[in-house]
Amino acid sequence: MSFELIKKVGDAQKKVAVVDVRSGDSVKVSQKIKEGSKERIQVFAGTVIRVDRRGSHTARITVRKIASGVGVEKSFLLHSPLVTQVEIVKRSKVRRNYLSYLRERSGKSARLAGKDFDRVAVNDVSVEEVVEEVEAEVAADEPEVKAEVAEATA
């Protein structure tokens, strides 16, 4: 019972629409950066070397790029409010989920073979359809959820 409640709370924290990111994709991740009282958006472009917990609200990708000859890796929680957009630029053919072997490679040996994909269709997540589905689910479960929350807090 409590596991179901935790799952529902976690699902409530999920973003409505997230792009289907896979290992080997070249992506541009836009992230909010707060400096004092100002906010700006910083773009981190690189190759996805790892995808963790894809269906969960704690879904995470690890992106690697080479900056000034040094490899830089950054992990992003896909459902975090700080991650504003993930855009897939290129999709590559890979045969594993964790591309750790790219860390030891540089130059031509670090290249991945690209494959054709519909860039517009992949990056266009129709929010309206997903919102309608979620609202229908919430409307159907609303009395049950309120009762479970009242039980758990009592």
PDB file of C-alpha atoms in Angstrom:
ATOM      1  CA  MET A   1       0.000   0.000   0.000  1.00  0.00           C
ATOM      2  CA  SER A   2       2.696   2.506   0.936  1.00  0.00           C
ATOM      3  CA  PHE A   3       4.712   1.497  -2.132  1.00  0.00           C
ATOM      4  CA  GLU A   4       1.769   2.394  -4.351  1.00  0.00           C
ATOM      5  CA  LEU A   5       1.457   5.767  -2.614  1.00  0.00           C
ATOM      6  CA  ILE A   6       5.170   6.466  -3.095  1.00  0.00           C
ATOM      7  CA  LYS A   7       4.846   5.516  -6.765  1.00  0.00           C
ATOM      8  CA  LYS A   8       1.899   7.894  -7.240  1.00  0.00           C
ATOM      9  CA  VAL A   9       3.770  10.763  -5.562  1.00  0.00           C
ATOM     10  CA  GLY A  10       6.809  10.046  -7.773  1.00  0.00           C
ATOM     11  CA  ASP A  11       4.653   9.940 -10.884  1.00  0.00           C
ATOM     12  CA  ALA A  12       3.153  13.304  -9.918  1.00  0.00           C
ATOM     13  CA  GLN A  13       6.675  14.784 -10.073  1.00  0.00           C
ATOM     14  CA  LYS A  14       7.259  13.516 -13.622  1.00  0.00           C
ATOM     15  CA  LYS A  15       7.280  15.888 -16.561  1.00  0.00           C
ATOM     16  CA  VAL A  16       4.392  15.415 -18.939  1.00  0.00           C
ATOM     17  CA  ALA A  17       6.463  14.985 -22.089  1.00  0.00           C
ATOM     18  CA  VAL A  18      10.074  13.812 -22.277  1.00  0.00           C
ATOM     19  CA  VAL A  19      12.028  12.989 -25.438  1.00  0.00           C
ATOM     20  CA  ASP A  20      12.984   9.313 -25.892  1.00  0.00           C
ATOM     21  CA  VAL A  21      16.766   9.568 -25.418  1.00  0.00           C
ATOM     22  CA  ARG A  22      18.973   6.524 -26.035  1.00  0.00           C
ATOM     23  CA  SER A  23      22.656   5.718 -25.630  1.00  0.00           C
ATOM     24  CA  GLY A  24      24.693   6.917 -28.581  1.00  0.00           C
ATOM     25  CA  ASP A  25      22.484   9.928 -29.277  1.00  0.00           C
ATOM     26  CA  SER A  26      24.126  13.312 -29.772  1.00  0.00           C
ATOM     27  CA  VAL A  27      22.015  15.734 -27.755  1.00  0.00           C
ATOM     28  CA  LYS A  28      21.740  19.366 -26.711  1.00  0.00           C
ATOM     29  CA  VAL A  29      20.567  19.668 -23.108  1.00  0.00           C
ATOM     30  CA  SER A  30      19.315  23.101 -22.013  1.00  0.00           C
ATOM     31  CA  GLN A  31      19.644  23.660 -18.271  1.00  0.00           C
ATOM     32  CA  LYS A  32      18.666  26.597 -16.053  1.00  0.00           C
ATOM     33  CA  ILE A  33      21.627  28.103 -14.220  1.00  0.00           C
ATOM     34  CA  LYS A  34      20.966  30.467 -11.321  1.00  0.00           C
ATOM     35  CA  GLU A  35      23.668  33.027 -10.558  1.00  0.00           C
ATOM     36  CA  GLY A  36      22.668  35.288  -7.707  1.00  0.00           C
ATOM     37  CA  SER A  37      19.290  36.760  -8.582  1.00  0.00           C
ATOM     38  CA  LYS A  38      19.658  36.123 -12.325  1.00  0.00           C
ATOM     39  CA  GLU A  39      18.726  33.021 -14.285  1.00  0.00           C
ATOM     40  CA  ARG A  40      20.078  31.933 -17.647  1.00  0.00           C
ATOM     41  CA  ILE A  41      19.895  28.852 -19.822  1.00  0.00           C
ATOM     42  CA  GLN A  42      23.101  26.978 -20.602  1.00  0.00           C
ATOM     43  CA  VAL A  43      23.311  24.391 -23.382  1.00  0.00           C
ATOM     44  CA  PHE A  44      25.478  21.288 -22.933  1.00  0.00           C
ATOM     45  CA  ALA A  45      25.974  19.396 -26.206  1.00  0.00           C
ATOM     46  CA  GLY A  46      27.515  15.944 -26.316  1.00  0.00           C
ATOM     47  CA  THR A  47      27.002  12.200 -26.693  1.00  0.00           C
ATOM     48  CA  VAL A  48      24.765  10.213 -24.357  1.00  0.00           C
ATOM     49  CA  ILE A  49      26.917   7.452 -22.876  1.00  0.00           C
ATOM     50  CA  ARG A  50      24.397   6.159 -20.338  1.00  0.00           C
ATOM     51  CA  VAL A  51      20.641   6.063 -19.734  1.00  0.00           C
ATOM     52  CA  ASP A  52      19.437   5.061 -16.264  1.00  0.00           C
ATOM     53  CA  ARG A  53      15.942   4.234 -14.947  1.00  0.00           C
ATOM     54  CA  ARG A  54      14.168   5.220 -18.153  1.00  0.00           C
ATOM     55  CA  GLY A  55      10.546   4.822 -16.974  1.00  0.00           C
ATOM     56  CA  SER A  56      11.070   6.271 -13.500  1.00  0.00           C
ATOM     57  CA  HIS A  57      10.705   9.826 -12.244  1.00  0.00           C
ATOM     58  CA  THR A  58      14.438   9.613 -11.432  1.00  0.00           C
ATOM     59  CA  ALA A  59      15.386   8.929 -15.077  1.00  0.00           C
ATOM     60  CA  ARG A  60      18.908  10.132 -15.761  1.00  0.00           C
ATOM     61  CA  ILE A  61      21.225  10.499 -18.735  1.00  0.00           C
ATOM     62  CA  THR A  62      24.987  10.973 -18.711  1.00  0.00           C
ATOM     63  CA  VAL A  63      26.317  13.180 -21.501  1.00  0.00           C
ATOM     64  CA  ARG A  64      29.988  13.354 -22.508  1.00  0.00           C
ATOM     65  CA  LYS A  65      31.794  15.926 -24.621  1.00  0.00           C
ATOM     66  CA  ILE A  66      35.363  16.978 -25.281  1.00  0.00           C
ATOM     67  CA  ALA A  67      36.078  20.570 -24.180  1.00  0.00           C
ATOM     68  CA  SER A  68      39.544  21.990 -24.873  1.00  0.00           C
ATOM     69  CA  GLY A  69      40.970  18.485 -25.226  1.00  0.00           C
ATOM     70  CA  VAL A  70      39.546  17.313 -21.896  1.00  0.00           C
ATOM     71  CA  GLY A  71      36.615  14.921 -21.565  1.00  0.00           C
ATOM     72  CA  VAL A  72      33.709  16.378 -19.580  1.00  0.00           C
ATOM     73  CA  GLU A  73      30.747  14.325 -18.376  1.00  0.00           C
ATOM     74  CA  LYS A  74      27.558  15.640 -16.862  1.00  0.00           C
ATOM     75  CA  SER A  75      24.499  13.801 -15.544  1.00  0.00           C
ATOM     76  CA  PHE A  76      21.022  15.226 -16.010  1.00  0.00           C
ATOM     77  CA  LEU A  77      17.804  14.175 -14.323  1.00  0.00           C
ATOM     78  CA  LEU A  78      15.304  14.242 -17.178  1.00  0.00           C
ATOM     79  CA  HIS A  79      12.328  15.169 -14.980  1.00  0.00           C
ATOM     80  CA  SER A  80      14.165  17.922 -13.092  1.00  0.00           C
ATOM     81  CA  PRO A  81      12.647  21.398 -13.367  1.00  0.00           C
ATOM     82  CA  LEU A  82      16.158  22.722 -14.106  1.00  0.00           C
ATOM     83  CA  VAL A  83      16.361  20.753 -17.365  1.00  0.00           C
ATOM     84  CA  THR A  84      14.264  22.793 -19.765  1.00  0.00           C
ATOM     85  CA  GLN A  85      14.825  20.933 -23.050  1.00  0.00           C
ATOM     86  CA  VAL A  86      16.581  17.892 -24.479  1.00  0.00           C
ATOM     87  CA  GLU A  87      17.026  17.961 -28.256  1.00  0.00           C
ATOM     88  CA  ILE A  88      18.344  14.962 -30.183  1.00  0.00           C
ATOM     89  CA  VAL A  89      20.721  16.110 -32.935  1.00  0.00           C
ATOM     90  CA  LYS A  90      22.031  12.751 -34.192  1.00  0.00           C
ATOM     91  CA  ARG A  91      21.167   9.132 -33.490  1.00  0.00           C
ATOM     92  CA  SER A  92      23.900   6.469 -33.691  1.00  0.00           C
ATOM     93  CA  LYS A  93      23.935   2.703 -33.952  1.00  0.00           C
ATOM     94  CA  VAL A  94      25.148   1.203 -30.675  1.00  0.00           C
ATOM     95  CA  ARG A  95      24.808  -2.270 -29.197  1.00  0.00           C
ATOM     96  CA  ARG A  96      24.967  -1.510 -25.494  1.00  0.00           C
ATOM     97  CA  ASN A  97      23.478   0.877 -22.955  1.00  0.00           C
ATOM     98  CA  TYR A  98      26.649   2.011 -21.174  1.00  0.00           C
ATOM     99  CA  LEU A  99      29.281   3.356 -23.572  1.00  0.00           C
ATOM    100  CA  SER A 100      32.133   3.589 -21.070  1.00  0.00           C
ATOM    101  CA  TYR A 101      34.672   2.526 -23.707  1.00  0.00           C
ATOM    102  CA  LEU A 102      34.378   6.005 -25.272  1.00  0.00           C
ATOM    103  CA  ARG A 103      36.312   7.435 -22.305  1.00  0.00           C
ATOM    104  CA  GLU A 104      39.574   5.825 -23.456  1.00  0.00           C
ATOM    105  CA  ARG A 105      39.101   6.840 -27.079  1.00  0.00           C
ATOM    106  CA  SER A 106      39.704  10.106 -28.897  1.00  0.00           C
ATOM    107  CA  GLY A 107      39.595  11.324 -32.458  1.00  0.00           C
ATOM    108  CA  LYS A 108      38.361   8.988 -35.184  1.00  0.00           C
ATOM    109  CA  SER A 109      38.195   5.927 -32.917  1.00  0.00           C
ATOM    110  CA  ALA A 110      35.621   7.704 -30.728  1.00  0.00           C
ATOM    111  CA  ARG A 111      33.186   8.136 -33.636  1.00  0.00           C
ATOM    112  CA  LEU A 112      29.866   6.327 -33.689  1.00  0.00           C
ATOM    113  CA  ALA A 113      28.149   5.243 -36.902  1.00  0.00           C
ATOM    114  CA  GLY A 114      25.082   7.418 -37.468  1.00  0.00           C
ATOM    115  CA  LYS A 115      21.718   6.062 -38.511  1.00  0.00           C
ATOM    116  CA  ASP A 116      18.760   7.706 -40.183  1.00  0.00           C
ATOM    117  CA  PHE A 117      15.921   9.004 -38.022  1.00  0.00           C
ATOM    118  CA  ASP A 118      13.160  11.579 -38.256  1.00  0.00           C
ATOM    119  CA  ARG A 119      14.619  14.434 -36.244  1.00  0.00           C
ATOM    120  CA  VAL A 120      11.431  16.517 -36.220  1.00  0.00           C
ATOM    121  CA  ALA A 121       9.202  13.627 -35.112  1.00  0.00           C
ATOM    122  CA  VAL A 122      11.606  12.514 -32.352  1.00  0.00           C
ATOM    123  CA  ASN A 123      12.028  15.992 -30.872  1.00  0.00           C
ATOM    124  CA  ASP A 124       8.353  16.961 -31.213  1.00  0.00           C
ATOM    125  CA  VAL A 125       6.583  15.599 -28.161  1.00  0.00           C
ATOM    126  CA  SER A 126       2.913  16.502 -28.428  1.00  0.00           C
ATOM    127  CA  VAL A 127       2.149  17.860 -24.979  1.00  0.00           C
ATOM    128  CA  GLU A 128      -1.582  18.254 -25.590  1.00  0.00           C
ATOM    129  CA  GLU A 129      -2.179  14.527 -26.119  1.00  0.00           C
ATOM    130  CA  VAL A 130      -0.165  13.568 -23.048  1.00  0.00           C
ATOM    131  CA  VAL A 131      -1.923  16.175 -20.880  1.00  0.00           C
ATOM    132  CA  GLU A 132      -5.328  14.814 -21.883  1.00  0.00           C
ATOM    133  CA  GLU A 133      -4.257  11.261 -20.977  1.00  0.00           C
ATOM    134  CA  VAL A 134      -2.886  12.319 -17.590  1.00  0.00           C
ATOM    135  CA  GLU A 135      -5.960  14.400 -16.758  1.00  0.00           C
ATOM    136  CA  ALA A 136      -8.194  11.430 -17.582  1.00  0.00           C
ATOM    137  CA  GLU A 137      -6.126   9.167 -15.298  1.00  0.00           C
ATOM    138  CA  VAL A 138      -6.153  11.693 -12.455  1.00  0.00           C
ATOM    139  CA  ALA A 139      -9.907  12.220 -12.754  1.00  0.00           C
ATOM    140  CA  ALA A 140     -10.458   8.455 -12.545  1.00  0.00           C
ATOM    141  CA  ASP A 141      -8.097   7.944  -9.572  1.00  0.00           C
ATOM    142  CA  GLU A 142      -8.794  11.150  -7.646  1.00  0.00           C
ATOM    143  CA  PRO A 143     -11.117   9.763  -4.899  1.00  0.00           C
ATOM    144  CA  GLU A 144      -8.831   6.767  -4.344  1.00  0.00           C
ATOM    145  CA  VAL A 145      -5.707   8.922  -4.107  1.00  0.00           C
ATOM    146  CA  LYS A 146      -7.289  11.316  -1.615  1.00  0.00           C
ATOM    147  CA  ALA A 147      -8.418   8.369   0.543  1.00  0.00           C
ATOM    148  CA  GLU A 148      -4.931   6.800   0.481  1.00  0.00           C
ATOM    149  CA  VAL A 149      -3.255  10.093   1.343  1.00  0.00           C
ATOM    150  CA  ALA A 150      -5.689  10.599   4.242  1.00  0.00           C
ATOM    151  CA  GLU A 151      -4.947   7.054   5.517  1.00  0.00           C
ATOM    152  CA  ALA A 152      -1.178   7.522   5.239  1.00  0.00           C
ATOM    153  CA  THR A 153      -1.136  10.851   7.044  1.00  0.00           C
ATOM    154  CA  ALA A 154      -3.521   9.731   9.804  1.00  0.00           C
TER     155      ALA A 154
END
